[in-house]
Coordinates of C-alpha atoms in Angstrom, one line a residue:
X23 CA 0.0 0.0 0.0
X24 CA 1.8 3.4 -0.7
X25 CA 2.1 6.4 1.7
X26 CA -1.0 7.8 2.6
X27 CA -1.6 11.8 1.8
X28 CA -3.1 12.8 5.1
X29 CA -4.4 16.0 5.0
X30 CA -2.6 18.4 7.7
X31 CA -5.8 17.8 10.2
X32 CA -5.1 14.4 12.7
X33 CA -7.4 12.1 11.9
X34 CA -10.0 10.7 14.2
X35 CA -10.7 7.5 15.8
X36 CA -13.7 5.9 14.3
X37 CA -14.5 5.0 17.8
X38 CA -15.4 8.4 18.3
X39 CA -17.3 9.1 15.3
X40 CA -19.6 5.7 16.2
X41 CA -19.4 7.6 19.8
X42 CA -22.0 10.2 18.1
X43 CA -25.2 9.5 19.7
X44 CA -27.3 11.7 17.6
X45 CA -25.4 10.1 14.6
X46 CA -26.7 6.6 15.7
X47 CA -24.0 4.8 13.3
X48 CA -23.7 0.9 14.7
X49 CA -20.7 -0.9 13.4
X50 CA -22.0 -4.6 12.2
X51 CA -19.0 -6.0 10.8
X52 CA -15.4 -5.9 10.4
X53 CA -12.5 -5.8 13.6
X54 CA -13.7 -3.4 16.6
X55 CA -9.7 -1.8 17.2
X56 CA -9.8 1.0 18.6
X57 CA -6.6 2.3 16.6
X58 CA -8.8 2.4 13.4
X59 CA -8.8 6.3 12.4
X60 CA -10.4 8.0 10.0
X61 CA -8.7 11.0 7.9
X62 CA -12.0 11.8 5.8
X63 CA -15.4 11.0 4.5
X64 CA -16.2 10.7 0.8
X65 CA -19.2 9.5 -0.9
X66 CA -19.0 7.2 -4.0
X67 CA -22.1 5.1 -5.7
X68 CA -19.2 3.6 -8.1
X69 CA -19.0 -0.2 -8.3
X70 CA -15.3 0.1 -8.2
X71 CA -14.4 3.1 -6.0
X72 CA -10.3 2.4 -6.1
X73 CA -9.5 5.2 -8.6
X74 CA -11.0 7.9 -6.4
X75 CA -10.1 6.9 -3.6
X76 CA -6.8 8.2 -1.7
X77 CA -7.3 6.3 1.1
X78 CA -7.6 6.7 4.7
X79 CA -11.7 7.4 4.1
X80 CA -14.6 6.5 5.6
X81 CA -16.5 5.6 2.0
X82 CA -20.2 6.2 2.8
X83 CA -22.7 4.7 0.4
X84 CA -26.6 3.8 -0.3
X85 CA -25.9 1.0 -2.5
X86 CA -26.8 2.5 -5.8
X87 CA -24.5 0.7 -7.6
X88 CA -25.3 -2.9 -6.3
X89 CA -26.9 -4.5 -9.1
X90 CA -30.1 -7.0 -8.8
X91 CA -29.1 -10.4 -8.0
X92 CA -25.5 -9.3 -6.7
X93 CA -24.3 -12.3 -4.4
X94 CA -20.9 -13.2 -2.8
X95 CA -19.0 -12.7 -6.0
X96 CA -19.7 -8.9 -6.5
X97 CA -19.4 -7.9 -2.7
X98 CA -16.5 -9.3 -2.8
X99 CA -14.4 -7.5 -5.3
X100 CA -16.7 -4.7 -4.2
X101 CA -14.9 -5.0 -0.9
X102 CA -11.2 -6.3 -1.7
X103 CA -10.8 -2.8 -4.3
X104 CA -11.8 -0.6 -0.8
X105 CA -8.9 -2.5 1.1
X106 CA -6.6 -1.9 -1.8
X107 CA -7.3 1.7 -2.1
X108 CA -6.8 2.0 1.7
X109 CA -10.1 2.6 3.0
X110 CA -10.6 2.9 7.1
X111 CA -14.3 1.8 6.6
X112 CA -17.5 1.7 4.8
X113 CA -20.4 3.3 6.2
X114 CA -24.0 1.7 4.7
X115 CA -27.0 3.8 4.1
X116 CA -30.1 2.1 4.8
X117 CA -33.1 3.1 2.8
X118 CA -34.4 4.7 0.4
X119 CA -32.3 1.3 -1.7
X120 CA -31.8 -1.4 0.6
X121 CA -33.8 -1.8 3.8
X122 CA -31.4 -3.8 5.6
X123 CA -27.1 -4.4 4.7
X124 CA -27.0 -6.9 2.4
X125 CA -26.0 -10.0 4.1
X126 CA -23.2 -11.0 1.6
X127 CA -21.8 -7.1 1.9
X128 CA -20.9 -8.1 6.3
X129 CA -19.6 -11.3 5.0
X130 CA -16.9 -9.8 2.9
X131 CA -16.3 -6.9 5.2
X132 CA -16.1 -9.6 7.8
X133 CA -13.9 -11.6 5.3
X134 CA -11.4 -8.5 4.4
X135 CA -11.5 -7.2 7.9
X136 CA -13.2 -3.7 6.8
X137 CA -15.2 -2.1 9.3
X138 CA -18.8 -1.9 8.1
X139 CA -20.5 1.0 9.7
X140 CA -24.3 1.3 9.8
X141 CA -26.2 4.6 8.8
X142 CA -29.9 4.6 10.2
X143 CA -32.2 6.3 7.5
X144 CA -32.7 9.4 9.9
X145 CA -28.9 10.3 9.5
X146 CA -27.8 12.1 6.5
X147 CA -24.3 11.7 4.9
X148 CA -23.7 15.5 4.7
X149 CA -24.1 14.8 8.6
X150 CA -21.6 11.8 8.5
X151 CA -19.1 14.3 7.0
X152 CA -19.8 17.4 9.2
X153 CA -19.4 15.2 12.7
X154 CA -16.1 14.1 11.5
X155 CA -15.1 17.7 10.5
X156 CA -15.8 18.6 14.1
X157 CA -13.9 16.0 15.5
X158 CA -11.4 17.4 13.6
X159 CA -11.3 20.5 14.2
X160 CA -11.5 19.0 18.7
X161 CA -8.3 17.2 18.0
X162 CA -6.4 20.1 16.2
X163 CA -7.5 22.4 18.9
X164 CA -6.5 19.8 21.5
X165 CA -3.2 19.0 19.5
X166 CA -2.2 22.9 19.1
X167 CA -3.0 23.4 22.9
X168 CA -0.5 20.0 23.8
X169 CA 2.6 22.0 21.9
X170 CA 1.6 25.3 23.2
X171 CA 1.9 23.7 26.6
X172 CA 4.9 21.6 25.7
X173 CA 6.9 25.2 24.3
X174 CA 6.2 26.8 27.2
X175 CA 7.0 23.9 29.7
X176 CA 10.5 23.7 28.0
X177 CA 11.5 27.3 27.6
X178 CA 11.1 27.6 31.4
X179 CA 12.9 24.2 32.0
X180 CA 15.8 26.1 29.6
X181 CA 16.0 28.9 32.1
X182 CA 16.8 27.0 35.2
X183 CA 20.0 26.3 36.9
X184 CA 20.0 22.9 35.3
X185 CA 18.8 23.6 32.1
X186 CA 19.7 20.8 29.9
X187 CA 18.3 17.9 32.7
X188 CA 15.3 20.2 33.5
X189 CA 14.6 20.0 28.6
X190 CA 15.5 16.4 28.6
X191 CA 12.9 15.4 31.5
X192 CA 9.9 18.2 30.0
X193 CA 10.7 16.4 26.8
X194 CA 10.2 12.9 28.5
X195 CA 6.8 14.1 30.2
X196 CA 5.3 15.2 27.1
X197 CA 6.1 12.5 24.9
X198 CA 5.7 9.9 27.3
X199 CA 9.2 7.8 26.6
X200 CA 12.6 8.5 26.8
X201 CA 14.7 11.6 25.6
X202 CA 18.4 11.1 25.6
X203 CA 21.3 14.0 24.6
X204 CA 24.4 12.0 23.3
X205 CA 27.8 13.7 23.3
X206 CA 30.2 14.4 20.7
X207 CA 31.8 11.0 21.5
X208 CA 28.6 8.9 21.0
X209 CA 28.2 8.2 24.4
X210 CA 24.7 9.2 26.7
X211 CA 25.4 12.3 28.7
X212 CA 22.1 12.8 30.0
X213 CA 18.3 11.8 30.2
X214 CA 15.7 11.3 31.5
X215 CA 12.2 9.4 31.4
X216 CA 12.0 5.4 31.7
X217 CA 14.7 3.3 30.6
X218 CA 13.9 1.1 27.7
X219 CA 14.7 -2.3 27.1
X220 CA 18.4 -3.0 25.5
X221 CA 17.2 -3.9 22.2
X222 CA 15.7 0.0 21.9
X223 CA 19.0 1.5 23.9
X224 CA 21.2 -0.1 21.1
X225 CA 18.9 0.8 18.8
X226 CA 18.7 4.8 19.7
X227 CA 22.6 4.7 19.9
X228 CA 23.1 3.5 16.6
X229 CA 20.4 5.7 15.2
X230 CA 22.5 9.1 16.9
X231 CA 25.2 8.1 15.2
X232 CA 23.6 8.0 11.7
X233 CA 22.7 12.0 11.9
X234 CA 26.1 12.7 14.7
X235 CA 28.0 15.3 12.1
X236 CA 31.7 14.7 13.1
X237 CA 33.0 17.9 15.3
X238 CA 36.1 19.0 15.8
X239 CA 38.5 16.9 18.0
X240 CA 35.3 14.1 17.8
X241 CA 35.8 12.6 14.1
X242 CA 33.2 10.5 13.5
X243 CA 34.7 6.8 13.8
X244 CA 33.4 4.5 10.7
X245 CA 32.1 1.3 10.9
X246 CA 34.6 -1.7 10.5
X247 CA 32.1 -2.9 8.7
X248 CA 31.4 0.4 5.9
X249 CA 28.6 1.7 4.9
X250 CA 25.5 -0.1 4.5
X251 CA 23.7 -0.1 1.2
X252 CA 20.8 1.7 0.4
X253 CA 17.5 0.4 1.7
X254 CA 14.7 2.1 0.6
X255 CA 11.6 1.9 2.9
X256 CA 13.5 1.6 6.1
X257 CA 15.1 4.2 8.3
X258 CA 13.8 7.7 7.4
X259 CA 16.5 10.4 7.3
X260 CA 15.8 14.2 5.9
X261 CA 18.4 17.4 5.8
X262 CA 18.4 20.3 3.5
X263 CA 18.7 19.3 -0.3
X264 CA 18.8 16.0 0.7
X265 CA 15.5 13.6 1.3
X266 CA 15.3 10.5 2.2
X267 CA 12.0 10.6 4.0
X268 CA 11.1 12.9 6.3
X269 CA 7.7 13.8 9.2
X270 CA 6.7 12.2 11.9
X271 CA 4.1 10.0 10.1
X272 CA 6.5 8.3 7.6
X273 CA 6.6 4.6 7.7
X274 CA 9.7 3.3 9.5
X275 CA 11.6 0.3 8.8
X276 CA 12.2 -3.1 10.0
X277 CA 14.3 -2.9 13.3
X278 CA 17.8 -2.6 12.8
X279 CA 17.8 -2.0 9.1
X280 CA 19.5 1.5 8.9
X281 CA 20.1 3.3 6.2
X282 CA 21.3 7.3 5.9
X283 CA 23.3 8.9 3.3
X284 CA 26.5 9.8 5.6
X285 CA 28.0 12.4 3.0
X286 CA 24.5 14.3 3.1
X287 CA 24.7 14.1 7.3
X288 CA 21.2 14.1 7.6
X289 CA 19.6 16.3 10.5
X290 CA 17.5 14.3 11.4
X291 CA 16.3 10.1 11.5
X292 CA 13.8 7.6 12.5
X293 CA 13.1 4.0 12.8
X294 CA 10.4 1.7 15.0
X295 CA 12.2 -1.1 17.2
X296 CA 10.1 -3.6 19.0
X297 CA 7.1 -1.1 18.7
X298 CA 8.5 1.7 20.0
X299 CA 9.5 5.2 17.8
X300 CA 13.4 6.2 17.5
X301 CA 13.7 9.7 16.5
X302 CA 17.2 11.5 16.7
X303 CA 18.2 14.9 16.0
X304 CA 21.8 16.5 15.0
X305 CA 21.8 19.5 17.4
X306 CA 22.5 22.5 15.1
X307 CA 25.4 23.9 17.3
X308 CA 28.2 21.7 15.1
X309 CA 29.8 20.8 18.3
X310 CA 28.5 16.9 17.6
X311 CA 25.3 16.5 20.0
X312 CA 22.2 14.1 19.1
X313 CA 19.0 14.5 20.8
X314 CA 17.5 10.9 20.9
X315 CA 13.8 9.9 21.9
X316 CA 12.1 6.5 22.2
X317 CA 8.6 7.0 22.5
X318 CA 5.1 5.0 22.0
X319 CA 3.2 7.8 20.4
X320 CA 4.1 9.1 16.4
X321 CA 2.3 12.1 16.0
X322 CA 2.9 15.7 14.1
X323 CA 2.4 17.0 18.0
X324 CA 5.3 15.0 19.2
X325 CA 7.2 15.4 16.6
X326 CA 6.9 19.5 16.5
X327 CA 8.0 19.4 20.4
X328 CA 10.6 17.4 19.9
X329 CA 12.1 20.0 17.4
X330 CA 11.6 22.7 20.0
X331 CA 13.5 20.9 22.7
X332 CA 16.5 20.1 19.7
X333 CA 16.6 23.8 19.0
X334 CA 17.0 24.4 22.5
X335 CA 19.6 22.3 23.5
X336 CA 21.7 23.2 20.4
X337 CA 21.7 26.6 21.9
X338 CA 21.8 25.4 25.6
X339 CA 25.0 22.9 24.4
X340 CA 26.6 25.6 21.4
X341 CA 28.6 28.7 22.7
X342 CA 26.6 32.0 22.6
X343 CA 28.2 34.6 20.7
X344 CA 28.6 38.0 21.5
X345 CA 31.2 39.0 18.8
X346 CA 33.2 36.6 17.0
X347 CA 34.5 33.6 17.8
X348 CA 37.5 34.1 15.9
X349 CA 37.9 37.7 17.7
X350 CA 38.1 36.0 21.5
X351 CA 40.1 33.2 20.2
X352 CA 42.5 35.6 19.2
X353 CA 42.0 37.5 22.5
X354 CA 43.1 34.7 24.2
X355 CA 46.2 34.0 22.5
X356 CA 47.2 37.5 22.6
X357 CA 46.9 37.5 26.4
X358 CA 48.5 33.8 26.6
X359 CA 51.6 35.7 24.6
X360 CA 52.1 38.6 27.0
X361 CA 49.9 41.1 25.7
X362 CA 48.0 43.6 28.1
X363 CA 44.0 43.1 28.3
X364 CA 43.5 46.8 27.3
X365 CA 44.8 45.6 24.0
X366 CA 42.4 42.9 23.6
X367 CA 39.2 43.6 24.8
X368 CA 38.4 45.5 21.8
X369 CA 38.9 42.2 20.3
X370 CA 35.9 41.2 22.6
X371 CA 33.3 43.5 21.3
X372 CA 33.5 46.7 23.6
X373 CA 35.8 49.1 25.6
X374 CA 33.6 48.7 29.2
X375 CA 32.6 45.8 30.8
X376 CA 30.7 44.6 34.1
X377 CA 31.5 41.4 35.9
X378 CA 28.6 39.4 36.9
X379 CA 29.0 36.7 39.8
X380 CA 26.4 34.4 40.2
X381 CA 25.5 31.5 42.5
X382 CA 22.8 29.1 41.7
X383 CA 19.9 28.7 44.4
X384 CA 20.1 25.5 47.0
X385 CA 23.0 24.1 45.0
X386 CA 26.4 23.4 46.3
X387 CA 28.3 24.2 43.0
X388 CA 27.6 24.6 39.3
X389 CA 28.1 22.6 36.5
X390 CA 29.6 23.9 33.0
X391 CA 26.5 23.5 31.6
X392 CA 24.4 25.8 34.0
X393 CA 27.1 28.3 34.1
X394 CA 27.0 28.0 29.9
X395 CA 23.1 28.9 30.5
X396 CA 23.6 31.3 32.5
X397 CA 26.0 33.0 30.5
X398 CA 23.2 32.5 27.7
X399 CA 20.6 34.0 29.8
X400 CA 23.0 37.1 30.9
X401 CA 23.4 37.3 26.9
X402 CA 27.3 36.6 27.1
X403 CA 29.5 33.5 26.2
X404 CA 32.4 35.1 28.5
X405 CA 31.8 32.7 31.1
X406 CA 34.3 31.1 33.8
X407 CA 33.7 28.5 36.7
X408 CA 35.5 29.1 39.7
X409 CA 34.8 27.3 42.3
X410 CA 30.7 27.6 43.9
X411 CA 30.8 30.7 41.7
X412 CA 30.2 31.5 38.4
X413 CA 31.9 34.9 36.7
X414 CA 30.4 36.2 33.4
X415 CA 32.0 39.1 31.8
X416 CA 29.1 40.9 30.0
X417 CA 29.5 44.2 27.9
X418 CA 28.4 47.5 29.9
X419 CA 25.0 49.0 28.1
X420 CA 23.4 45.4 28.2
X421 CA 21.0 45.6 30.2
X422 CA 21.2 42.8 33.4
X423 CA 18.1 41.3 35.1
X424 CA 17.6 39.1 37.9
X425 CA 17.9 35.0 36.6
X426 CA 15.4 32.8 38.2
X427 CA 17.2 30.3 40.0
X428 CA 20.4 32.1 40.7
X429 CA 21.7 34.5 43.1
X430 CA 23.9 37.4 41.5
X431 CA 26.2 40.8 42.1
X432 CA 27.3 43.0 39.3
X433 CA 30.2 44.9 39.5
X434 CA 30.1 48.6 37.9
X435 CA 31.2 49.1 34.2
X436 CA 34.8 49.3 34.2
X437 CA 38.0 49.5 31.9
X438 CA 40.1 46.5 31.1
X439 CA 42.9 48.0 33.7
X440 CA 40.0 47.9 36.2
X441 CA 38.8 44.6 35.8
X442 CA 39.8 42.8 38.7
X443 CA 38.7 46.0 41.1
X444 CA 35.5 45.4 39.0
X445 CA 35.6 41.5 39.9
X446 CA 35.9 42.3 43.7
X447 CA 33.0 44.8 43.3
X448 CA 30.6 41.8 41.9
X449 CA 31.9 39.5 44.9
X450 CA 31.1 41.9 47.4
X451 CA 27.8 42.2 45.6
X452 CA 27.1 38.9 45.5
X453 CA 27.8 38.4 49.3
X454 CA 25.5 40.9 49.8
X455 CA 22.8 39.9 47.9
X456 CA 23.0 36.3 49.6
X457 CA 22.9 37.4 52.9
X458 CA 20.2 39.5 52.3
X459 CA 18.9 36.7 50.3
X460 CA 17.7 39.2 47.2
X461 CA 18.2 37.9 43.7
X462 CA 20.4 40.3 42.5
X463 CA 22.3 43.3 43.9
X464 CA 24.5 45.9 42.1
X465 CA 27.7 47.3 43.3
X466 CA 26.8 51.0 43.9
X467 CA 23.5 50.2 45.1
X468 CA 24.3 52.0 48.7
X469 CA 27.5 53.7 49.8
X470 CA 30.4 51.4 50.8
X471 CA 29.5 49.5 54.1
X472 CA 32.4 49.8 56.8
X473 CA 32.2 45.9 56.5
X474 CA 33.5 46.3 52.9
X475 CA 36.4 48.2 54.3
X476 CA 38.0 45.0 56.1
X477 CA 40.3 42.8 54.6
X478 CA 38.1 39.6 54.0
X479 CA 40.3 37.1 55.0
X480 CA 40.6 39.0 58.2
X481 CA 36.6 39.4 58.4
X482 CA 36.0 35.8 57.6
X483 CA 38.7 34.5 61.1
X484 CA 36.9 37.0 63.0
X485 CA 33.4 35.6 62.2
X486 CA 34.4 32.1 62.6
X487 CA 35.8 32.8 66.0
X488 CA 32.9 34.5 66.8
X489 CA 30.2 31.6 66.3
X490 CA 32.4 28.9 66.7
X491 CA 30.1 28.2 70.0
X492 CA 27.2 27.5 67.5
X493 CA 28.5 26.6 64.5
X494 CA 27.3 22.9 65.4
X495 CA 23.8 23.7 65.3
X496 CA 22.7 25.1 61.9
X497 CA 19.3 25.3 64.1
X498 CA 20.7 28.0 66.2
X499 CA 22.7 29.9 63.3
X500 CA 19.6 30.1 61.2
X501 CA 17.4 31.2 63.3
X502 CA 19.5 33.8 64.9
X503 CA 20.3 34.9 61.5
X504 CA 16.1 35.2 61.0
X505 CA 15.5 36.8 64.4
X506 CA 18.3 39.8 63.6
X507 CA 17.3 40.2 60.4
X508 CA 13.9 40.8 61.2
X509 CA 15.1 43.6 63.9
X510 CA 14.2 40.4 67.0
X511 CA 10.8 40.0 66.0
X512 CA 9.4 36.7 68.0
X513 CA 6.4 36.4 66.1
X514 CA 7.9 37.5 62.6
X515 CA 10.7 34.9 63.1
X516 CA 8.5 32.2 64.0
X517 CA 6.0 32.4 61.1
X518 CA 9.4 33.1 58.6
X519 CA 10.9 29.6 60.4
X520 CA 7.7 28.0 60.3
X521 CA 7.9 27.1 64.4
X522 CA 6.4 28.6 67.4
X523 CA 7.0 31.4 68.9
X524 CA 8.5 29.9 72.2
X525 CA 10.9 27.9 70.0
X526 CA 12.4 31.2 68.7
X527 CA 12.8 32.2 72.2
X528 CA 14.3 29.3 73.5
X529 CA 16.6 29.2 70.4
X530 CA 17.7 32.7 70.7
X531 CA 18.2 32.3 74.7
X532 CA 20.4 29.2 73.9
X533 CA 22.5 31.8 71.4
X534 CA 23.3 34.1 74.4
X535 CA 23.9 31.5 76.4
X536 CA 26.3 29.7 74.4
X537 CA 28.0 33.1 72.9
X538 CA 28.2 34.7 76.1
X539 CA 26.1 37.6 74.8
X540 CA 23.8 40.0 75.6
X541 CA 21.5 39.8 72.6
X542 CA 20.0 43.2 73.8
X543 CA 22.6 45.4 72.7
X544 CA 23.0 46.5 69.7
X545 CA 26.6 46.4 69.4
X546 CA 26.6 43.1 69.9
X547 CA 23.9 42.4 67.4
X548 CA 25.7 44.4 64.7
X549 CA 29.1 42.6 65.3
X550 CA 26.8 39.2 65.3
X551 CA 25.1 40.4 62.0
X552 CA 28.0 41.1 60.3
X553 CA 29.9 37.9 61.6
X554 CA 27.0 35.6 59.9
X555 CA 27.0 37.9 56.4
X556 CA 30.4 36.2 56.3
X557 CA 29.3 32.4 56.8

């Protein structure tokens, strides 16, 4: 049977078409499965219907063309030329020619395994027609609402702290399977949803590396075995000029039979392996990454939200640019050789420049790939992990907003001779910000703090000293943190710790106790504030 042209509607179960109560269609003959959809409805009174046919149809006729006398024989062929053409059913009018379904007509349906649908004489066939429109028109409402969703659920997984975990597991949820990112080397870096059986792992692996472009410092290692012939009909592969097969509803091919025109490096690939849909994606970032899903369901919808997540990740995976890459590669090499960063940074797109330290939220470091999307999100590829910190040096007169997910200070705009003053300006920042707990604090905000006067290895001995007697209990440090905070408000520090008011009290007593303090005086509660800003 060849390819089917759907029209760019899903179709609709027939289920739900015989679902129609004021329809009142009864099915009489032919297999009752559920996964029998129906694209359109045409009418034909032609004894042989094949040449109009395009298939996919629910074929409605009154019988017209059945001539007197017509027995097993003409039902038959009647019958086998609908299966041929690809027809999902025949719908029977009854009356005004036939009173009742010819009896020969359910044994060939039964025979052929055509669904033989039913039409009471109240029910018109323009009526047939319009339910099914309607159903239509539900499921592409329905379908365009699921990738709505699915866009929006994976642009906000993009901007957290974890971006490329946070796609891969949206992308799971939505298509109900697996979603796998494979590195430049071939092998699985990340993913998420269930695991699949080894047959479809293998499978998925193999089918990455027939769209994995080689990148540089990752060739592409060939098969000891070369390049498998050409075999048409089996795994579908599509890039530009270059067609193969291509959409989501493309027949696959037999399970393990691959086939992808390497020199054309297609972008994209599928294939169906113990019932379950392979789809992988070349990442369009040419740094080598596949996006792989394994997935029950082979839809347009899936296969538009799988595109979105691939577009995505080749930016969340690809370096950002904010001038040329050739421009900070020579940067670099210029600084390795001696040469001062004044001379540079016009290499790097601009004269001024802010630092920007950042800190993801209840994380104990960052990874290169959240500091890569935060960089991405601050609109700069200048990014460097140090330590729990990340530093991004973005150009001054781009605007900087708070990142949801991550704690940051910026620095002022500064010369390339000031840099590192501007560096210790966005440390300072973030400390701030973090002990104040606000998402974002700029270096100029309020006049320089007589904190920021002290030598910070100094300030950080002095403030381990100081609460060395309750360092043991983070209990005790957090909630005398809370209570001075909120100027030692009982009642505001219980409902911000989510205890009782006695607790606080008892907490807070235990401080003095244990610090030999009088919490009363306000020297001693500045000296104690300062001393946890630095912890």
């Amino acid at each position: 049977m060849p390819d089917l042209a759907v029209p760019p509607t899903p179709p609709v179960p027939l289920d739900a078409l015989l679902a129609r109560a004021d329809l009142g269609l009864r099915r009489i003959a032919g297999p009752a499965d559920p996964a029998v959809v129906v694209h359109w409805a045409h009418t034909s009174e032609m004894a042989d219907p094949y040449p109009y046919l395009l298939g996919g149809e629910l074929l409605l006729s009154a019988g017209v063309h059945v001539p007197d006398g017509a027995g097993t024989g003409y039902f038959d062929a009647y019958v086998s030329r609908i299966v041929a053409a690809g027809g999902a059913a025949l719908g029977f009018g009854v009356a005004p020619v036939h009173d009742t379904v010819p009896g020969a007509l359910v044994e060939a349906c039964e025979m052929h395994g055509l669904p033989l649908v039913e039409v009471p004489p109240r029910t018109t066939f323009s009526a047939v027609a319009r339910a099914l429109w309607q159903l239509m028109a539900q499921a592409r409402t329905a379908e365009l609402r699921r990738v709505t969703e699915a866009q929006q659920s994976l642009a906000t997984a993009a901007a957290r702290p974890d971006p490329v975990p946070s796609v891969l597991q949206q992308l799971a949820r939505r298509l109900g399977g697996r979603a796998v990112l494979y590195g430049p080397e071939g092998t699985p870096i990340a993913g998420a949803g269930p695991e699949p059986g080894e047959e479809v792992r293998t499978a998925l692996a193999k089918l990455a590396e027939v769209v994995r472009p080689p990148s540089p410092g990752h060739p592409r290692t060939p098969s000891p075995e070369g390049p498998r012939p050409p075999s048409p009909g089996h795994t579908r592969a599509s890039s530009p000029g270059h067609r193969v097969g291509s959409g989501p509803d493309a027949p696959a091919g037999s399970p393990g039979d691959l086939h992808a025109d390497l020199a054309a490096r297609p972008s994209s690939a599928s294939d169906t392996v113990a019932g379950v849909r392979l789809v992988a994606h070349a990442l369009g970032n040419g740094e080598g990454f596949v996006l792989g899903t394994a997935a029950p369901q082979r839809d347009a919808g899936g296969h538009t939200i799988a595109s979105v997540a691939a577009v995505l990740l080749s930016l969340l995976t690809g370096e950002r640019h904010s001038g040329s890459g050739a421009g900070r590669s020579s940067a670099l090499v210029r600084l390795l050789l001696g040469a001062a960063p004044a001379e540079v940074a016009p290499l790097l797109g601009g004269d001024r420049w802010r630092v920007v330290h950042g800190r993801p939220d209840g994380r104990a470091a960052p990874d290169p790939v959240a500091a890569s999307a935060l960089g991405a999100a601050l609109g700069s590829s200048l990014v460097d992990v140090a330590s729990e910190v990340v530093r991004v040096l973005v150009p001054d007169g781009r605007a900087v907003e708070r990142v949801p997910g991550w704690t940051l200070g910026l620095s002022a705009a500064a010369a390339p001779r000031d840099w590192p003053a501007a560096d210790t300006q966005a440390a300072r920042a973030l400390a701030r910000a973090r002990a104040t707990r606000a998402p974002l604090l700029r270096h100029g905000d309020r006049p320089t703090a007589l904190t920021d006067l002290v030598p910070p290895a100094e300030a950080d001995a002095h403030a381990r000293a100081l609460l060395t007697p309750i360092e043991q209990s983070p209990a005790l440090v957090d909630t005398l943190r809370t209570w001075l905070s909120l100027h030692g408000s009982w009642d505001r520090t219980a409902v911000a710790l989510d205890v009782h008011r006695n607790t606080v009290r008892q907490r807070i007593a235990r401080c003095a106790a244990l610090l030999d303090a009088d919490l009363d005086d306000p020297d001693v509660r500045m000296e104690l504030w300062f001393a946890l800003r630095r912890t």
